[in-house]
């Protein structure tokens, strides 16, 4: 599945910006959600290592 650059750029501009990352670039809602899921998964993995 491929996206044209124009389409992706347009979509990012329309996406809700929730915060900026450490370099000051805007982070969209979708990117923020993806990061949260990844962090949660890592924490669960870490927790299961500690408990077991």
N, CA, C and O atoms as a Tinker XYZ file with bonds, in Angstrom:
   208  protein
     1  N      0.851000   -1.194000    0.000000    73     2
     2  CA     0.000000    0.000000    0.000000    64     1     3
     3  C      0.885000    1.241000    0.000000    63     2     4     5
     4  O      1.686000    1.430000    0.916000    81     3
     5  N      0.751000    2.069000   -0.994000    73     3     6
     6  CA     1.621000    3.236000   -1.071000    64     5     7
     7  C      0.809000    4.523000   -1.105000    63     6     8     9
     8  O     -0.306000    4.562000   -1.627000    81     7
     9  N      1.384000    5.558000   -0.545000    73     7    10
    10  CA     0.742000    6.865000   -0.534000    64     9    11
    11  C      1.604000    7.844000   -1.314000    63    10    12    13
    12  O      2.831000    7.801000   -1.222000    81    11
    13  N      0.980000    8.714000   -2.070000    73    11    14
    14  CA     1.731000    9.774000   -2.730000    64    13    15
    15  C      2.136000   10.802000   -1.694000    63    14    16    17
    16  O      1.420000   11.015000   -0.716000    81    15
    17  N      3.273000   11.438000   -1.897000    73    15    18
    18  CA     3.777000   12.426000   -0.933000    64    17    19
    19  C      2.769000   13.545000   -0.688000    63    18    20    21
    20  O      2.579000   13.980000    0.447000    81    19
    21  N      2.130000   14.003000   -1.753000    73    19    22
    22  CA     1.176000   15.106000   -1.621000    64    21    23
    23  C      0.024000   14.707000   -0.702000    63    22    24    25
    24  O     -0.413000   15.493000    0.138000    81    23
    25  N     -0.462000   13.475000   -0.872000    73    23    26
    26  CA    -1.583000   12.991000   -0.065000    64    25    27
    27  C     -1.201000   12.937000    1.406000    63    26    28    29
    28  O     -1.940000   13.420000    2.264000    81    27
    29  N     -0.055000   12.354000    1.692000    73    27    30
    30  CA     0.389000   12.218000    3.079000    64    29    31
    31  C      0.616000   13.580000    3.717000    63    30    32    33
    32  O      0.212000   13.812000    4.856000    81    31
    33  N      1.265000   14.486000    2.980000    73    31    34
    34  CA     1.521000   15.823000    3.517000    64    33    35
    35  C      0.212000   16.532000    3.821000    63    34    36    37
    36  O      0.070000   17.163000    4.868000    81    35
    37  N     -0.737000   16.428000    2.911000    73    35    38
    38  CA    -2.040000   17.042000    3.119000    64    37    39
    39  C     -2.739000   16.470000    4.328000    63    38    40    41
    40  O     -3.360000   17.194000    5.106000    81    39
    41  N     -2.633000   15.154000    4.482000    73    39    42
    42  CA    -3.284000   14.480000    5.596000    64    41    43
    43  C     -2.669000   14.909000    6.918000    63    42    44    45
    44  O     -3.389000   15.158000    7.885000    81    43
    45  N     -1.343000   14.997000    6.969000    73    43    46
    46  CA    -0.662000   15.395000    8.201000    64    45    47
    47  C     -1.051000   16.812000    8.599000    63    46    48    49
    48  O     -1.252000   17.101000    9.779000    81    47
    49  N     -1.157000   17.692000    7.609000    73    47    50
    50  CA    -1.549000   19.073000    7.905000    64    49    51
    51  C     -2.951000   19.136000    8.487000    63    50    52    53
    52  O     -3.226000   19.945000    9.373000    81    51
    53  N     -3.845000   18.274000    7.984000    73    51    54
    54  CA    -5.226000   18.265000    8.463000    64    53    55
    55  C     -5.353000   17.559000    9.803000    63    54    56    57
    56  O     -6.274000   17.842000   10.569000    81    55
    57  N     -4.440000   16.645000   10.090000    73    55    58
    58  CA    -4.525000   15.860000   11.322000    64    57    59
    59  C     -4.400000   16.760000   12.534000    63    58    60    61
    60  O     -3.769000   17.816000   12.484000    81    59
    61  N     -5.011000   16.326000   13.620000    73    59    62
    62  CA    -4.966000   17.117000   14.836000    64    61    63
    63  C     -3.570000   17.044000   15.452000    63    62    64    65
    64  O     -3.054000   15.959000   15.722000    81    63
    65  N     -2.977000   18.195000   15.665000    73    63    66
    66  CA    -1.656000   18.255000   16.282000    64    65    67
    67  C     -1.854000   18.279000   17.795000    63    66    68    69
    68  O     -2.519000   19.169000   18.326000    81    67
    69  N     -1.275000   17.299000   18.485000    73    67    70
    70  CA    -1.501000   17.204000   19.927000    64    69    71
    71  C     -0.319000   17.715000   20.739000    63    70    72    73
    72  O     -0.490000   18.146000   21.879000    81    71
    73  N      0.868000   17.669000   20.167000    73    71    74
    74  CA     2.060000   18.075000   20.907000    64    73    75
    75  C      3.211000   18.205000   19.930000    63    74    76    77
    76  O      3.039000   17.968000   18.735000    81    75
    77  N      4.382000   18.580000   20.424000    73    75    78
    78  CA     5.565000   18.583000   19.574000    64    77    79
    79  C      6.602000   17.652000   20.184000    63    78    80    81
    80  O      6.673000   17.506000   21.404000    81    79
    81  N      7.401000   17.024000   19.339000    73    79    82
    82  CA     8.439000   16.128000   19.840000    64    81    83
    83  C      9.661000   16.938000   20.282000    63    82    84    85
    84  O      9.647000   18.168000   20.245000    81    83
    85  N     10.697000   16.248000   20.693000    73    83    86
    86  CA    11.872000   16.934000   21.251000    64    85    87
    87  C     12.537000   17.890000   20.274000    63    86    88    89
    88  O     13.165000   18.863000   20.692000    81    87
    89  N     12.408000   17.628000   18.983000    73    87    90
    90  CA    13.032000   18.514000   18.002000    64    89    91
    91  C     12.082000   19.625000   17.561000    63    90    92    93
    92  O     12.420000   20.419000   16.683000    81    91
    93  N     10.883000   19.684000   18.173000    73    91    94
    94  CA     9.944000   20.758000   17.876000    64    93    95
    95  C      9.008000   20.474000   16.715000    63    94    96    97
    96  O      8.232000   21.342000   16.317000    81    95
    97  N      9.075000   19.252000   16.161000    73    95    98
    98  CA     8.177000   18.903000   15.064000    64    97    99
    99  C      6.801000   18.541000   15.633000    63    98   100   101
   100  O      6.720000   17.928000   16.698000    81    99
   101  N      5.730000   18.907000   14.943000    73    99   102
   102  CA     4.399000   18.582000   15.438000    64   101   103
   103  C      4.135000   17.078000   15.416000    63   102   104   105
   104  O      4.579000   16.375000   14.508000    81   103
   105  N      3.426000   16.603000   16.400000    73   103   106
   106  CA     3.053000   15.189000   16.478000    64   105   107
   107  C      1.537000   15.099000   16.321000    63   106   108   109
   108  O      0.794000   15.763000   17.046000    81   107
   109  N      1.084000   14.290000   15.389000    73   107   110
   110  CA    -0.354000   14.169000   15.149000    64   109   111
   111  C     -0.988000   13.219000   16.157000    63   110   112   113
   112  O     -0.301000   12.465000   16.847000    81   111
   113  N     -2.302000   13.275000   16.222000    73   111   114
   114  CA    -3.072000   12.380000   17.113000    64   113   115
   115  C     -2.726000   10.916000   16.848000    63   114   116   117
   116  O     -2.504000   10.153000   17.788000    81   115
   117  N     -2.680000   10.521000   15.581000    73   115   118
   118  CA    -2.402000    9.124000   15.233000    64   117   119
   119  C     -1.013000    8.697000   15.693000    63   118   120   121
   120  O     -0.833000    7.597000   16.214000    81   119
   121  N     -0.030000    9.579000   15.496000    73   119   122
   122  CA     1.341000    9.266000   15.915000    64   121   123
   123  C      1.420000    9.158000   17.442000    63   122   124   125
   124  O      2.096000    8.284000   17.986000    81   123
   125  N      0.714000   10.065000   18.114000    73   123   126
   126  CA     0.692000   10.075000   19.573000    64   125   127
   127  C      0.083000    8.777000   20.101000    63   126   128   129
   128  O      0.616000    8.169000   21.030000    81   127
   129  N     -1.034000    8.355000   19.507000    73   127   130
   130  CA    -1.677000    7.106000   19.908000    64   129   131
   131  C     -0.765000    5.907000   19.687000    63   130   132   133
   132  O     -0.697000    5.008000   20.525000    81   131
   133  N     -0.063000    5.896000   18.557000    73   131   134
   134  CA     0.858000    4.805000   18.249000    64   133   135
   135  C      1.981000    4.740000   19.279000    63   134   136   137
   136  O      2.372000    3.656000   19.711000    81   135
   137  N      2.497000    5.903000   19.668000    73   135   138
   138  CA     3.562000    5.956000   20.679000    64   137   139
   139  C      3.054000    5.430000   22.016000    63   138   140   141
   140  O      3.742000    4.662000   22.689000    81   139
   141  N      1.850000    5.845000   22.396000    73   139   142
   142  CA     1.287000    5.403000   23.667000    64   141   143
   143  C      1.126000    3.890000   23.703000    63   142   144   145
   144  O      1.431000    3.251000   24.710000    81   143
   145  N      0.641000    3.314000   22.589000    73   143   146
   146  CA     0.467000    1.865000   22.500000    64   145   147
   147  C      1.804000    1.159000   22.655000    63   146   148   149
   148  O      1.907000    0.151000   23.354000    81   147
   149  N      2.819000    1.691000   22.002000    73   147   150
   150  CA     4.154000    1.091000   22.061000    64   149   151
   151  C      4.712000    1.155000   23.482000    63   150   152   153
   152  O      5.256000    0.174000   23.989000    81   151
   153  N      4.572000    2.311000   24.114000    73   151   154
   154  CA     5.048000    2.473000   25.497000    64   153   155
   155  C      4.322000    1.518000   26.431000    63   154   156   157
   156  O      4.943000    0.876000   27.278000    81   155
   157  N      3.007000    1.425000   26.276000    73   155   158
   158  CA     2.214000    0.527000   27.118000    64   157   159
   159  C      2.666000   -0.925000   26.944000    63   158   160   161
   160  O      2.765000   -1.673000   27.917000    81   159
   161  N      2.938000   -1.313000   25.701000    73   159   162
   162  CA     3.364000   -2.687000   25.422000    64   161   163
   163  C      4.705000   -2.977000   26.088000    63   162   164   165
   164  O      4.894000   -4.045000   26.671000    81   163
   165  N      5.629000   -2.035000   26.002000    73   163   166
   166  CA     6.946000   -2.197000   26.616000    64   165   167
   167  C      6.822000   -2.294000   28.135000    63   166   168   169
   168  O      7.481000   -3.119000   28.767000    81   167
   169  N      5.981000   -1.453000   28.712000    73   167   170
   170  CA     5.780000   -1.481000   30.165000    64   169   171
   171  C      5.195000   -2.813000   30.616000    63   170   172   173
   172  O      5.608000   -3.356000   31.641000    81   171
   173  N      4.237000   -3.344000   29.861000    73   171   174
   174  CA     3.637000   -4.637000   30.202000    64   173   175
   175  C      4.683000   -5.740000   30.119000    63   174   176   177
   176  O      4.745000   -6.607000   30.990000    81   175
   177  N      5.510000   -5.708000   29.067000    73   175   178
   178  CA     6.583000   -6.692000   28.931000    64   177   179
   179  C      7.541000   -6.615000   30.118000    63   178   180   181
   180  O      7.934000   -7.636000   30.682000    81   179
   181  N      7.906000   -5.400000   30.481000    73   179   182
   182  CA     8.830000   -5.181000   31.588000    64   181   183
   183  C      8.220000   -5.666000   32.903000    63   182   184   185
   184  O      8.891000   -6.320000   33.702000    81   183
   185  N      6.967000   -5.347000   33.118000    73   183   186
   186  CA     6.265000   -5.745000   34.332000    64   185   187
   187  C      6.211000   -7.268000   34.460000    63   186   188   189
   188  O      6.446000   -7.811000   35.540000    81   187
   189  N      5.902000   -7.953000   33.366000    73   187   190
   190  CA     5.819000   -9.413000   33.406000    64   189   191
   191  C      7.197000  -10.029000   33.683000    63   190   192   193
   192  O      7.284000  -11.084000   34.310000    81   191
   193  N      8.265000   -9.382000   33.224000    73   191   194
   194  CA     9.616000   -9.868000   33.521000    64   193   195
   195  C      9.914000   -9.740000   35.014000    63   194   196   197
   196  O     10.489000  -10.638000   35.629000    81   195
   197  N      9.510000   -8.603000   35.580000    73   195   198
   198  CA     9.786000   -8.340000   36.993000    64   197   199
   199  C      8.989000   -9.295000   37.885000    63   198   200   201
   200  O      9.512000   -9.842000   38.856000    81   199
   201  N      7.720000   -9.481000   37.537000    73   199   202
   202  CA     6.830000  -10.294000   38.373000    64   201   203
   203  C      7.206000  -11.777000   38.311000    63   202   204   205
   204  O      7.197000  -12.464000   39.333000    81   203
   205  N      7.531000  -12.265000   37.127000    73   203   206
   206  CA     7.787000  -13.704000   36.967000    64   205   207
   207  C      9.215000  -14.105000   37.311000    63   206   208
   208  O      9.565000  -15.282000   37.221000    81   207
